[in-house]
Each structure stands twice: as C-alpha cells, then as structure tokens.
mmCIF file of C-alpha atoms and ligand atoms in Angstrom:
data_model
loop_
_atom_site.group_PDB
_atom_site.id
_atom_site.type_symbol
_atom_site.label_atom_id
_atom_site.label_comp_id
_atom_site.label_asym_id
_atom_site.label_seq_id
_atom_site.Cartn_x
_atom_site.Cartn_y
_atom_site.Cartn_z
ATOM 1 C CA MET A 1 0.000 0.000 0.000
ATOM 2 C CA SER A 2 1.504 3.361 -0.948
ATOM 3 C CA VAL A 3 0.107 6.738 -0.008
ATOM 4 C CA VAL A 4 0.987 9.811 -2.097
ATOM 5 C CA SER A 5 1.313 12.136 0.870
ATOM 6 C CA LEU A 6 3.658 9.904 2.896
ATOM 7 C CA MET A 7 7.323 9.161 2.246
ATOM 8 C CA SER A 8 7.640 5.529 1.191
ATOM 9 C CA THR A 9 9.493 4.553 4.352
ATOM 10 C CA TYR A 10 7.366 1.500 4.996
ATOM 11 C CA ASN A 11 6.004 -1.467 3.080
ATOM 12 C CA ARG A 12 2.577 -1.333 4.658
ATOM 13 C CA LEU A 13 -0.024 -4.062 4.577
ATOM 14 C CA SER A 14 -3.351 -2.924 3.138
ATOM 15 C CA VAL A 15 -5.226 -2.951 6.414
ATOM 16 C CA CYS A 16 -6.018 -0.114 8.821
ATOM 17 C CA PHE A 17 -7.085 -0.742 12.382
ATOM 18 C CA GLU A 18 -9.692 1.254 14.195
ATOM 19 C CA LYS A 19 -9.951 -0.068 17.728
ATOM 20 C CA GLY A 20 -8.630 -2.778 19.976
ATOM 21 C CA GLU A 21 -9.196 -4.481 23.289
ATOM 22 C CA GLY A 22 -6.679 -6.773 24.951
ATOM 23 C CA ALA A 23 -5.189 -9.065 22.305
ATOM 24 C CA LEU A 24 -8.009 -8.316 19.846
ATOM 25 C CA ILE A 25 -8.047 -5.603 17.219
ATOM 26 C CA TRP A 26 -10.611 -4.590 14.583
ATOM 27 C CA ASP A 27 -10.036 -3.085 11.145
ATOM 28 C CA SER A 28 -12.042 -0.291 9.571
ATOM 29 C CA ASP A 29 -14.446 -2.835 7.997
ATOM 30 C CA GLY A 30 -15.168 -4.332 11.407
ATOM 31 C CA ASN A 31 -13.131 -7.547 10.864
ATOM 32 C CA GLN A 32 -11.607 -8.965 14.023
ATOM 33 C CA TYR A 33 -7.956 -10.038 14.354
ATOM 34 C CA LEU A 34 -5.890 -11.692 17.036
ATOM 35 C CA ASP A 35 -2.796 -9.591 17.612
ATOM 36 C CA ALA A 36 0.259 -11.775 18.257
ATOM 37 C CA LEU A 37 2.675 -8.876 17.654
ATOM 38 C CA SER A 38 1.500 -6.056 19.977
ATOM 39 C CA GLY A 39 2.693 -3.315 17.634
ATOM 40 C CA ILE A 40 6.172 -4.920 17.787
ATOM 41 C CA ALA A 41 6.393 -5.591 21.530
ATOM 42 C CA VAL A 42 4.838 -2.241 22.447
ATOM 43 C CA CYS A 43 1.283 -2.894 23.642
ATOM 44 C CA ASN A 44 2.279 -5.494 26.243
ATOM 45 C CA LEU A 45 -0.831 -4.761 28.344
ATOM 46 C CA GLY A 46 -3.045 -5.238 25.299
ATOM 47 C CA HIS A 47 -4.843 -2.554 23.334
ATOM 48 C CA ALA A 48 -6.811 0.226 24.984
ATOM 49 C CA HIS A 49 -5.929 -0.774 28.525
ATOM 50 C CA PRO A 50 -8.367 1.231 30.690
ATOM 51 C CA ALA A 51 -5.753 2.105 33.352
ATOM 52 C CA VAL A 52 -3.447 3.627 30.731
ATOM 53 C CA ALA A 53 -6.356 5.377 29.011
ATOM 54 C CA ASP A 54 -7.533 6.843 32.330
ATOM 55 C CA ALA A 55 -4.038 8.007 33.270
ATOM 56 C CA LEU A 56 -3.712 9.778 29.909
ATOM 57 C CA CYS A 57 -7.133 11.415 30.215
ATOM 58 C CA VAL A 58 -6.537 12.644 33.757
ATOM 59 C CA GLN A 59 -2.999 13.878 33.058
ATOM 60 C CA SER A 60 -3.849 15.564 29.753
ATOM 61 C CA ARG A 61 -6.502 17.612 31.545
ATOM 62 C CA LYS A 62 -3.917 18.764 34.093
ATOM 63 C CA LEU A 63 -0.631 19.236 32.233
ATOM 64 C CA ILE A 64 0.885 17.582 29.177
ATOM 65 C CA HIS A 65 4.270 19.256 28.950
ATOM 66 C CA THR A 66 6.435 21.710 30.820
ATOM 67 C CA SER A 67 10.013 20.969 29.551
ATOM 68 C CA ASN A 68 12.991 19.760 31.508
ATOM 69 C CA LEU A 69 13.733 23.317 32.619
ATOM 70 C CA TYR A 70 11.525 22.563 35.618
ATOM 71 C CA GLY A 71 11.034 19.777 38.095
ATOM 72 C CA ILE A 72 8.771 16.944 36.905
ATOM 73 C CA PRO A 73 7.588 14.882 39.891
ATOM 74 C CA LEU A 74 5.994 12.220 37.659
ATOM 75 C CA GLN A 75 9.364 11.729 35.954
ATOM 76 C CA GLU A 76 11.093 11.287 39.314
ATOM 77 C CA ARG A 77 8.458 8.781 40.425
ATOM 78 C CA LEU A 78 8.706 6.756 37.227
ATOM 79 C CA ALA A 79 12.511 6.805 37.483
ATOM 80 C CA GLN A 80 12.288 5.410 41.008
ATOM 81 C CA VAL A 81 9.837 2.646 40.167
ATOM 82 C CA LEU A 82 11.676 1.697 36.992
ATOM 83 C CA SER A 83 15.162 1.671 38.472
ATOM 84 C CA SER A 84 14.069 -0.377 41.462
ATOM 85 C CA LYS A 85 12.684 -3.073 39.110
ATOM 86 C CA ALA A 86 15.798 -2.867 36.954
ATOM 87 C CA GLY A 87 18.312 -2.799 39.804
ATOM 88 C CA MET A 88 19.737 0.456 38.468
ATOM 89 C CA ASP A 89 20.482 3.835 40.091
ATOM 90 C CA LYS A 90 19.471 6.621 37.699
ATOM 91 C CA VAL A 91 17.388 7.254 34.603
ATOM 92 C CA PHE A 92 17.416 9.544 31.569
ATOM 93 C CA PHE A 93 14.114 9.661 29.670
ATOM 94 C CA SER A 94 13.841 9.817 25.884
ATOM 95 C CA ASN A 95 10.999 9.404 23.389
ATOM 96 C CA SER A 96 12.101 6.256 21.591
ATOM 97 C CA GLY A 97 14.394 3.283 21.688
ATOM 98 C CA ALA A 98 16.956 4.763 19.333
ATOM 99 C CA GLU A 99 17.202 7.845 21.528
ATOM 100 C CA ALA A 100 17.651 5.730 24.631
ATOM 101 C CA ASN A 101 20.553 4.007 22.863
ATOM 102 C CA GLU A 102 21.953 7.375 21.779
ATOM 103 C CA ALA A 103 22.118 8.299 25.460
ATOM 104 C CA ALA A 104 23.897 5.017 26.221
ATOM 105 C CA ILE A 105 26.419 5.625 23.434
ATOM 106 C CA LYS A 106 27.084 9.150 24.694
ATOM 107 C CA ILE A 107 27.566 7.830 28.235
ATOM 108 C CA ALA A 108 30.089 5.299 26.941
ATOM 109 C CA ARG A 109 32.029 7.957 25.057
ATOM 110 C CA LEU A 110 32.129 10.402 27.970
ATOM 111 C CA TYR A 111 33.106 7.562 30.278
ATOM 112 C CA GLY A 112 35.875 6.628 27.840
ATOM 113 C CA HIS A 113 37.263 10.147 27.646
ATOM 114 C CA GLU A 114 36.850 11.145 31.263
ATOM 115 C CA ALA A 115 37.191 7.985 33.343
ATOM 116 C CA LYS A 116 39.515 5.973 31.117
ATOM 117 C CA GLY A 117 41.435 8.724 29.322
ATOM 118 C CA VAL A 118 40.878 7.116 25.919
ATOM 119 C CA ALA A 119 41.139 9.609 23.045
ATOM 120 C CA ASN A 120 39.125 7.509 20.571
ATOM 121 C CA PRO A 121 36.721 5.452 22.642
ATOM 122 C CA ALA A 122 35.119 2.473 20.886
ATOM 123 C CA ILE A 123 32.084 0.342 21.709
ATOM 124 C CA VAL A 124 31.832 -3.346 20.870
ATOM 125 C CA VAL A 125 28.598 -4.149 19.021
ATOM 126 C CA MET A 126 27.351 -7.451 17.628
ATOM 127 C CA GLU A 127 26.699 -8.980 14.250
ATOM 128 C CA GLY A 128 22.957 -9.327 13.663
ATOM 129 C CA SER A 129 22.102 -6.662 16.221
ATOM 130 C CA PHE A 130 19.495 -3.933 15.919
ATOM 131 C CA HIS A 131 19.761 -0.694 17.872
ATOM 132 C CA GLY A 132 17.709 1.829 15.886
ATOM 133 C CA ARG A 133 17.632 4.089 12.829
ATOM 134 C CA THR A 134 19.395 7.285 13.906
ATOM 135 C CA MET A 135 22.912 7.771 12.529
ATOM 136 C CA ALA A 136 24.703 6.525 15.639
ATOM 137 C CA THR A 137 22.326 3.634 16.300
ATOM 138 C CA LEU A 138 22.247 2.452 12.680
ATOM 139 C CA SER A 139 26.034 2.501 12.774
ATOM 140 C CA ALA A 140 25.882 0.309 15.882
ATOM 141 C CA THR A 141 23.373 -2.004 14.194
ATOM 142 C CA GLY A 142 24.804 -5.194 12.701
ATOM 143 C CA ASN A 143 22.762 -5.266 9.507
ATOM 144 C CA ARG A 144 24.108 -3.832 6.252
ATOM 145 C CA LYS A 145 20.582 -3.209 4.935
ATOM 146 C CA VAL A 146 20.004 -0.694 7.723
ATOM 147 C CA GLN A 147 23.275 1.104 6.908
ATOM 148 C CA ALA A 148 23.485 0.951 3.106
ATOM 149 C CA GLY A 149 23.467 4.375 1.474
ATOM 150 C CA PHE A 150 23.926 6.291 4.702
ATOM 151 C CA GLU A 151 27.708 6.309 4.780
ATOM 152 C CA PRO A 152 29.797 7.776 6.268
ATOM 153 C CA LEU A 153 28.750 5.824 9.317
ATOM 154 C CA VAL A 154 29.469 7.015 12.832
ATOM 155 C CA GLN A 155 32.857 5.690 13.896
ATOM 156 C CA GLY A 156 33.866 4.098 17.129
ATOM 157 C CA PHE A 157 32.065 0.775 16.858
ATOM 158 C CA VAL A 158 33.901 -2.542 16.743
ATOM 159 C CA ARG A 159 31.908 -5.496 15.411
ATOM 160 C CA ALA A 160 31.985 -8.901 17.080
ATOM 161 C CA PRO A 161 30.058 -12.120 16.479
ATOM 162 C CA TYR A 162 27.080 -12.574 18.837
ATOM 163 C CA ASN A 163 27.268 -15.213 21.549
ATOM 164 C CA ASP A 164 31.025 -15.696 21.086
ATOM 165 C CA ILE A 165 33.087 -14.859 24.165
ATOM 166 C CA ASP A 166 36.363 -16.076 22.680
ATOM 167 C CA ALA A 167 36.078 -13.638 19.795
ATOM 168 C CA LEU A 168 35.524 -10.851 22.336
ATOM 169 C CA LYS A 169 38.582 -11.889 24.320
ATOM 170 C CA THR A 170 40.687 -11.583 21.189
ATOM 171 C CA ILE A 171 39.261 -8.123 20.507
ATOM 172 C CA ALA A 172 39.899 -7.147 24.135
ATOM 173 C CA ALA A 173 43.526 -8.216 23.935
ATOM 174 C CA ASN A 174 44.126 -6.255 20.732
ATOM 175 C CA ASN A 175 42.133 -3.051 21.050
ATOM 176 C CA ARG A 176 42.963 -0.551 23.795
ATOM 177 C CA ASN A 177 40.241 1.880 22.683
ATOM 178 C CA ILE A 178 37.294 -0.183 23.804
ATOM 179 C CA VAL A 179 35.309 1.268 26.689
ATOM 180 C CA ALA A 180 31.954 -0.533 26.494
ATOM 181 C CA VAL A 181 29.911 -3.363 25.015
ATOM 182 C CA LEU A 182 26.391 -2.755 23.689
ATOM 183 C CA VAL A 183 24.371 -5.945 23.316
ATOM 184 C CA GLU A 184 20.807 -7.279 23.219
ATOM 185 C CA PRO A 185 20.245 -10.039 25.822
ATOM 186 C CA VAL A 186 18.130 -11.715 23.128
ATOM 187 C CA GLN A 187 18.464 -10.455 19.556
ATOM 188 C CA GLY A 188 15.000 -9.429 18.350
ATOM 189 C CA GLU A 189 15.067 -8.050 14.798
ATOM 190 C CA GLY A 190 18.047 -10.263 14.055
ATOM 191 C CA GLY A 191 15.812 -13.350 14.345
ATOM 192 C CA VAL A 192 15.102 -14.018 18.049
ATOM 193 C CA HIS A 193 18.552 -15.367 18.891
ATOM 194 C CA ILE A 194 19.037 -16.465 22.487
ATOM 195 C CA PRO A 195 22.676 -16.681 23.589
ATOM 196 C CA ALA A 196 24.195 -19.396 25.780
ATOM 197 C CA ALA A 197 22.924 -19.403 29.375
ATOM 198 C CA ASP A 198 26.251 -18.093 30.725
ATOM 199 C CA TYR A 199 26.833 -15.496 27.977
ATOM 200 C CA LEU A 200 25.922 -12.456 30.080
ATOM 201 C CA GLU A 201 27.970 -13.714 33.046
ATOM 202 C CA GLN A 202 30.971 -14.129 30.761
ATOM 203 C CA LEU A 203 30.398 -10.689 29.250
ATOM 204 C CA ARG A 204 30.164 -9.204 32.750
ATOM 205 C CA ALA A 205 33.438 -10.841 33.757
ATOM 206 C CA LEU A 206 35.189 -9.539 30.652
ATOM 207 C CA CYS A 207 33.810 -6.027 31.182
ATOM 208 C CA ASP A 208 35.025 -6.082 34.799
ATOM 209 C CA GLU A 209 38.455 -7.278 33.754
ATOM 210 C CA TYR A 210 38.918 -4.477 31.197
ATOM 211 C CA GLY A 211 36.887 -1.719 32.878
ATOM 212 C CA TRP A 212 34.286 -1.663 30.082
ATOM 213 C CA LEU A 213 30.679 -0.647 30.622
ATOM 214 C CA LEU A 214 28.232 -3.479 30.009
ATOM 215 C CA MET A 215 25.315 -1.845 28.182
ATOM 216 C CA LEU A 216 22.211 -3.935 27.542
ATOM 217 C CA ASP A 217 19.643 -2.997 24.914
ATOM 218 C CA GLU A 218 16.436 -4.261 26.570
ATOM 219 C CA ILE A 219 14.203 -2.206 24.308
ATOM 220 C CA GLN A 220 12.413 -5.276 22.933
ATOM 221 C CA THR A 221 13.179 -7.775 25.724
ATOM 222 C CA GLY A 222 12.302 -5.531 28.663
ATOM 223 C CA MET A 223 9.077 -4.854 30.575
ATOM 224 C CA GLY A 224 8.123 -8.459 31.260
ATOM 225 C CA ARG A 225 8.371 -9.683 27.692
ATOM 226 C CA THR A 226 10.693 -12.606 28.460
ATOM 227 C CA GLY A 227 9.103 -13.643 31.770
ATOM 228 C CA ARG A 228 11.351 -11.402 33.881
ATOM 229 C CA TRP A 229 11.087 -7.655 34.270
ATOM 230 C CA PHE A 230 14.224 -7.482 32.134
ATOM 231 C CA SER A 231 15.785 -10.340 30.206
ATOM 232 C CA TYR A 232 19.147 -9.965 31.932
ATOM 233 C CA GLN A 233 17.381 -11.072 35.142
ATOM 234 C CA HIS A 234 17.432 -14.630 33.802
ATOM 235 C CA SER A 235 21.131 -14.368 34.740
ATOM 236 C CA GLN A 236 22.906 -13.352 37.941
ATOM 237 C CA ILE A 237 24.591 -10.206 36.633
ATOM 238 C CA LYS A 238 23.759 -6.520 36.534
ATOM 239 C CA PRO A 239 24.549 -4.249 33.590
ATOM 240 C CA ASP A 240 26.082 -0.787 33.986
ATOM 241 C CA VAL A 241 23.718 0.742 31.456
ATOM 242 C CA MET A 242 20.388 -0.506 30.187
ATOM 243 C CA THR A 243 17.954 0.877 27.635
ATOM 244 C CA VAL A 244 14.187 0.409 27.546
ATOM 245 C CA ALA A 245 11.441 1.800 25.341
ATOM 246 C CA LYS A 246 8.819 -0.138 23.361
ATOM 247 C CA ALA A 247 6.447 -1.414 26.091
ATOM 248 C CA LEU A 248 7.246 1.237 28.690
ATOM 249 C CA GLY A 249 4.298 3.428 27.640
ATOM 250 C CA ASN A 250 2.086 0.674 26.143
ATOM 251 C CA GLY A 251 2.008 2.749 22.947
ATOM 252 C CA VAL A 252 2.744 6.225 24.261
ATOM 253 C CA PRO A 253 6.234 7.121 22.988
ATOM 254 C CA ILE A 254 8.716 6.943 25.850
ATOM 255 C CA GLY A 255 12.180 5.482 26.231
ATOM 256 C CA ALA A 256 14.686 5.367 29.040
ATOM 257 C CA CYS A 257 18.400 4.924 29.534
ATOM 258 C CA LEU A 258 19.153 3.554 32.999
ATOM 259 C CA ALA A 259 22.581 3.443 34.590
ATOM 260 C CA ARG A 260 24.273 2.189 37.711
ATOM 261 C CA GLY A 261 27.406 3.178 39.645
ATOM 262 C CA VAL A 262 29.945 5.370 37.804
ATOM 263 C CA ALA A 263 27.901 5.179 34.584
ATOM 264 C CA ALA A 264 24.992 6.892 36.373
ATOM 265 C CA GLU A 265 27.154 9.942 37.146
ATOM 266 C CA VAL A 266 28.615 10.533 33.676
ATOM 267 C CA LEU A 267 25.993 12.854 32.182
ATOM 268 C CA GLN A 268 26.037 16.335 33.706
ATOM 269 C CA PRO A 269 24.090 19.537 32.980
ATOM 270 C CA GLY A 270 24.631 20.504 29.355
ATOM 271 C CA SER A 271 25.873 17.102 28.189
ATOM 272 C CA HIS A 272 22.558 15.686 27.012
ATOM 273 C CA GLY A 273 18.872 16.507 26.816
ATOM 274 C CA SER A 274 15.530 16.166 25.107
ATOM 275 C CA THR A 275 12.617 18.586 24.801
ATOM 276 C CA PHE A 276 9.883 15.986 25.112
ATOM 277 C CA GLY A 277 11.822 13.342 27.040
ATOM 278 C CA GLY A 278 9.975 12.293 30.191
ATOM 279 C CA ASN A 279 7.204 14.847 29.926
ATOM 280 C CA PRO A 280 4.277 14.557 32.341
ATOM 281 C CA LEU A 281 1.962 12.810 29.858
ATOM 282 C CA ALA A 282 4.486 10.142 28.847
ATOM 283 C CA CYS A 283 5.473 9.546 32.469
ATOM 284 C CA ALA A 284 1.835 9.244 33.541
ATOM 285 C CA ALA A 285 1.499 6.498 30.924
ATOM 286 C CA GLY A 286 4.715 4.830 32.120
ATOM 287 C CA LEU A 287 3.573 4.914 35.738
ATOM 288 C CA ALA A 288 0.194 3.436 34.800
ATOM 289 C CA VAL A 289 1.994 0.644 32.934
ATOM 290 C CA MET A 290 4.240 -0.128 35.909
ATOM 291 C CA LYS A 291 1.221 -0.182 38.215
ATOM 292 C CA VAL A 292 -0.770 -2.571 36.023
ATOM 293 C CA MET A 293 2.276 -4.822 35.576
ATOM 294 C CA GLU A 294 2.597 -4.985 39.352
ATOM 295 C CA GLU A 295 -1.098 -5.380 40.191
ATOM 296 C CA GLU A 296 -1.743 -8.047 37.574
ATOM 297 C CA ASP A 297 1.620 -9.721 38.278
ATOM 298 C CA LEU A 298 2.210 -9.689 34.525
ATOM 299 C CA VAL A 299 5.849 -10.728 34.755
ATOM 300 C CA SER A 300 4.904 -14.087 36.290
ATOM 301 C CA VAL A 301 1.931 -14.300 33.960
ATOM 302 C CA ALA A 302 4.236 -13.814 30.959
ATOM 303 C CA ALA A 303 6.580 -16.523 32.261
ATOM 304 C CA ALA A 304 3.712 -19.006 32.731
ATOM 305 C CA LYS A 305 2.056 -18.188 29.414
ATOM 306 C CA GLY A 306 5.430 -18.366 27.702
ATOM 307 C CA ARG A 307 5.960 -21.896 29.052
ATOM 308 C CA TYR A 308 2.487 -22.929 27.928
ATOM 309 C CA LEU A 309 2.951 -21.407 24.481
ATOM 310 C CA SER A 310 6.358 -22.976 24.042
ATOM 311 C CA GLU A 311 5.098 -26.466 24.962
ATOM 312 C CA ARG A 312 2.040 -26.216 22.739
ATOM 313 C CA LEU A 313 4.047 -24.800 19.853
ATOM 314 C CA ASN A 314 6.661 -27.557 20.032
ATOM 315 C CA GLU A 315 3.901 -30.177 20.077
ATOM 316 C CA ALA A 316 2.022 -28.582 17.203
ATOM 317 C CA LEU A 317 5.063 -28.187 14.960
ATOM 318 C CA LYS A 318 6.683 -31.509 15.770
ATOM 319 C CA GLY A 319 7.625 -33.291 12.562
ATOM 320 C CA CYS A 320 6.966 -30.163 10.503
ATOM 321 C CA ALA A 321 9.582 -30.541 7.761
ATOM 322 C CA ASN A 322 10.177 -26.833 7.111
ATOM 323 C CA VAL A 323 10.643 -25.855 10.774
ATOM 324 C CA VAL A 324 14.350 -25.618 11.585
ATOM 325 C CA ASP A 325 14.230 -24.263 15.131
ATOM 326 C CA ILE A 326 11.826 -22.886 17.730
ATOM 327 C CA ARG A 327 13.324 -20.311 20.091
ATOM 328 C CA THR A 328 11.441 -18.834 23.005
ATOM 329 C CA GLN A 329 12.166 -16.769 26.083
ATOM 330 C CA GLY A 330 8.897 -15.985 27.836
ATOM 331 C CA LEU A 331 6.562 -14.429 25.287
ATOM 332 C CA MET A 332 9.317 -13.637 22.800
ATOM 333 C CA ILE A 333 9.077 -16.339 20.164
ATOM 334 C CA GLY A 334 10.998 -17.104 16.993
ATOM 335 C CA ILE A 335 10.149 -19.958 14.640
ATOM 336 C CA GLU A 336 12.909 -20.423 12.098
ATOM 337 C CA LEU A 337 11.923 -22.011 8.795
ATOM 338 C CA ASP A 338 14.211 -23.521 6.169
ATOM 339 C CA LYS A 339 13.259 -20.868 3.600
ATOM 340 C CA SER A 340 12.198 -17.244 3.472
ATOM 341 C CA CYS A 341 8.566 -16.894 4.447
ATOM 342 C CA GLY A 342 7.584 -13.220 4.296
ATOM 343 C CA GLU A 343 4.323 -14.196 2.547
ATOM 344 C CA LEU A 344 3.157 -15.774 5.830
ATOM 345 C CA VAL A 345 2.378 -12.316 7.206
ATOM 346 C CA GLN A 346 -0.256 -11.683 4.520
ATOM 347 C CA MET A 347 -1.558 -15.259 4.744
ATOM 348 C CA ALA A 348 -1.987 -14.935 8.522
ATOM 349 C CA LEU A 349 -3.651 -11.553 8.129
ATOM 350 C CA LYS A 350 -6.279 -13.152 5.880
ATOM 351 C CA GLN A 351 -6.890 -15.676 8.675
ATOM 352 C CA GLY A 352 -7.314 -12.856 11.206
ATOM 353 C CA LEU A 353 -3.900 -13.182 12.842
ATOM 354 C CA LEU A 354 -1.161 -10.563 13.181
ATOM 355 C CA ILE A 355 2.391 -11.918 13.147
ATOM 356 C CA ASN A 356 5.762 -10.772 11.897
ATOM 357 C CA VAL A 357 8.595 -12.303 9.912
ATOM 358 C CA THR A 358 12.109 -11.059 10.612
ATOM 359 C CA ALA A 359 15.543 -11.912 9.221
ATOM 360 C CA GLY A 360 13.730 -13.338 6.166
ATOM 361 C CA ASN A 361 12.871 -16.768 7.525
ATOM 362 C CA VAL A 362 11.977 -16.325 11.204
ATOM 363 C CA ILE A 363 8.341 -16.029 12.266
ATOM 364 C CA ARG A 364 8.333 -13.703 15.242
ATOM 365 C CA LEU A 365 5.555 -13.618 17.816
ATOM 366 C CA LEU A 366 5.398 -10.914 20.475
ATOM 367 C CA PRO A 367 1.866 -11.290 21.822
ATOM 368 C CA PRO A 368 0.521 -9.025 24.556
ATOM 369 C CA LEU A 369 1.301 -10.389 28.027
ATOM 370 C CA VAL A 370 -2.461 -10.492 28.666
ATOM 371 C CA ILE A 371 -3.127 -12.984 25.862
ATOM 372 C CA THR A 372 -5.415 -15.793 27.100
ATOM 373 C CA THR A 373 -4.614 -19.502 26.794
ATOM 374 C CA GLU A 374 -7.538 -19.897 24.370
ATOM 375 C CA GLN A 375 -6.031 -17.152 22.238
ATOM 376 C CA ILE A 376 -2.617 -18.840 22.406
ATOM 377 C CA ASP A 377 -4.240 -22.077 21.216
ATOM 378 C CA SER A 378 -5.850 -20.201 18.362
ATOM 379 C CA VAL A 379 -2.545 -18.548 17.313
ATOM 380 C CA ILE A 380 -0.812 -21.929 17.264
ATOM 381 C CA ASP A 381 -3.638 -23.571 15.365
ATOM 382 C CA THR A 382 -3.571 -20.965 12.617
ATOM 383 C CA LEU A 383 0.224 -20.985 12.434
ATOM 384 C CA ARG A 384 0.411 -24.751 12.149
ATOM 385 C CA ARG A 385 -2.023 -24.755 9.239
ATOM 386 C CA LEU A 386 -0.191 -21.931 7.472
ATOM 387 C CA ILE A 387 3.282 -23.395 7.910
ATOM 388 C CA ARG A 388 2.096 -26.705 6.460
ATOM 389 C CA GLN A 389 0.681 -24.842 3.461
ATOM 390 C CA LEU A 390 3.996 -23.245 2.588
HETATM 391 C C1 PLP B 401 12.864 -1.392 18.384
HETATM 392 C C2 PLP B 401 14.255 -1.476 18.853
HETATM 393 C C3 PLP B 401 15.097 -0.354 18.860
HETATM 394 C C4 PLP B 401 14.684 0.986 18.280
HETATM 395 O O1 PLP B 401 13.597 1.542 18.933
HETATM 396 P P1 PLP B 401 12.825 2.774 18.260
HETATM 397 O O2 PLP B 401 11.812 3.161 19.286
HETATM 398 O O3 PLP B 401 12.221 2.264 16.986
HETATM 399 O O4 PLP B 401 13.821 3.840 18.014
HETATM 400 C C5 PLP B 401 16.363 -0.493 19.379
HETATM 401 N N1 PLP B 401 16.796 -1.670 19.872
HETATM 402 C C6 PLP B 401 16.017 -2.772 19.874
HETATM 403 C C7 PLP B 401 16.548 -4.051 20.443
HETATM 404 C C8 PLP B 401 14.731 -2.719 19.368
HETATM 405 O O5 PLP B 401 13.978 -3.817 19.332
#
C-alpha cells in the first residue's frame, strides 16, 4: 500500500485498524484479528488498557508538557519505580528506543574520555544486532541493509560475532580503545537469537576485567516480555547501562536509559537533553503501565504463558519438515523455517492473525502479556495450518 502524501518509508499491509481491546483488534471494515505482535512488543498490556487510558485522560486535563527546565515529579516517580525493578540507580528519559541508545552511546564515550582517558573510545557491538535508525544507532546495528546508502557511518564501533566470548577476548587483547559493550540479551530483529545461558555472566566478567561498561539494549526484551522484568534477570549479573522503550508506555512514545554506579554519574548539565523526554503525559502512561504490571503480576503471567505457548508450539510443529528451530524466552518467540517466508504475514492476516517475519525466515511472535490460553491455542492452530501450506 503506498500513499501519495507519505514518504515511502514502509512497506505497509493494506489494512487499517480502528480499535482494539486486549489481544483483539478490529479493522475499519469491522473484521476482528488476534494480535500476536503487539505493535512490535509495544502494547504489552493489550490494546486500549483502561488504566493507561484513564491516566492519559486525567494527566492531559492537568498538564501535558512543561520541559525539563523545571522539576517533573511524575518523571522522578517513574525513574524510582523503573530503576528499582531494573536494579539500576538513575534514569534519563527519551521518546524512543533509538534515543535511549543514543544516550547510552554518549555515556560510553564520555566515560571513555573522562574515566579511562581514551582519546578515541570504541564500543563493541554485535553482528545481527538492531539498535535503531538514527545515525549513531544504525552505525551500531549489525545489519548492512540498515546502513546501506547512509555512509559515512558514525565511527567508534567494533563489530563482534554474537554469543562468542572467545572472539571478544581476542578483541579485548588487541584493542585498547574499547570502553563498552552494547548488546541485546536476546536479539529481536536479528531473528530471536538467544545466547548461551552463561553469555551475560561471561560478558560481565570480561567487562570487569577491562573496565568496560556493560550496556544492555532491553528495548524489545524488557518490561516483562521474556518472563522477567528485564531479560538480563534470567542471569545473575547486573549491567552498567540498560535501555528500555517499546512497552514502557504501552504505545505512548517513551524510552529510558538507565545506569548504575559510575555510569549513572557521567551525564552532567549541558551534556545531554531532550525537549519531550519524560514529559508529564508520557510519564503518567509509564507509571500506569508499571502499576498494572505490578497489580496483575504480569511478569509471572508472561513466564507461565510463555511456558504454555512454548510447549504447545513444540507439540504442534513436531515433525513439521520446514521448521528448523523454535526459540522462546517468555513471550518472545521465533520460529525459524528452512526458507524465506515473508508471505506468511499476509496469509496470517487473511486468517485474522497478526504476526511478523524477521531476518527473512523467522516467524516472530510478540503477543501481549495479557493474551489468554484460548487465544494462544488459536494462534498456534492458525500458524500450524499456514506453515504446512507453505
Ligand atoms: C525497536 C528497537 C530499537 C529501536 O527503537 P525505536 O523506538 O524504533 O527507536 C532499538 N533496539 C532494539 C533491540 C529494538 O527492538
């Protein structure tokens, strides 16, 4: 679908949605769909959650924006709640994931110059990673398609294979400029790749040995998605810097860069900022999300539903010749097929199911954490039929 008045940034499907409720969504002709994608891991509480809607209504009648020239109590409250769940000390609020990563990259560079005295600080980033579409974050991204045509890229990134500690050790021994590692605990866009169980521990140890900041991009994996508040909490470590966005506002644009210890003290007045970042409306949404997550115990719910989904999916696709691998962490699901399968998105849409295909041949499911078991059964049923039709 192309629209004359819009830049052709996106290959859009020819459907427009009008309203939603929980995991259900309706198009402008009144057809109902089951949403197993949540606007790409954004609407984790489901569509039109009343608590978020109420918070937005109430706040928008009081005050939407004041700027960061003044105190913003809602921002301070959200920072407290968020950092206590994340085990971090301090927060900088942005409007998107890419901007949260920009803040992380700037922290790493300042830390490199000021704490480590490195003239040309470099950040290790991974093959197959995705960190956003701004110039710095696309340069950090490990996908040529995202970068092609936008050269010169931002310098100061060193590429390493994902889930390969030995390769990192070699880089560490040979490159004195490195000051940080930026990594997704599970690669999302890259095809739902889950590293070895001890990967983060090993990364932490290496970072400690060399004085690097361990910076985790939890933009897709965070906010309960993987059955923990943050995916890194499947391990025993803590990062120095962590970025969140997608599900933090359940659809209201808000991102955050969290930091701990020395990394939390790097940014000082004048070194970074954002006009909209953490404004009262966005923070009211974020606080409502945190409250619902807590009250409905959605992190445990996501873990339990993820286990159920994973078991059912493995049963349903057992013996399916074109299925190469099924990878799940909580409600983050990748089904790798032996051939590219982009057409599945349109086929599923026709069956009233919203899914995504990433990395060409990986079906990605990111259902809302409130999806019911009946709805999970229905997703799996439709998928099994479609995969067999391929
Ligand atoms: C979506 C995503 C981003 C970019 O977020 P935007 O809000 O689109 O800028 C960065 N990192 C990861 C892991 C993501 O999934």
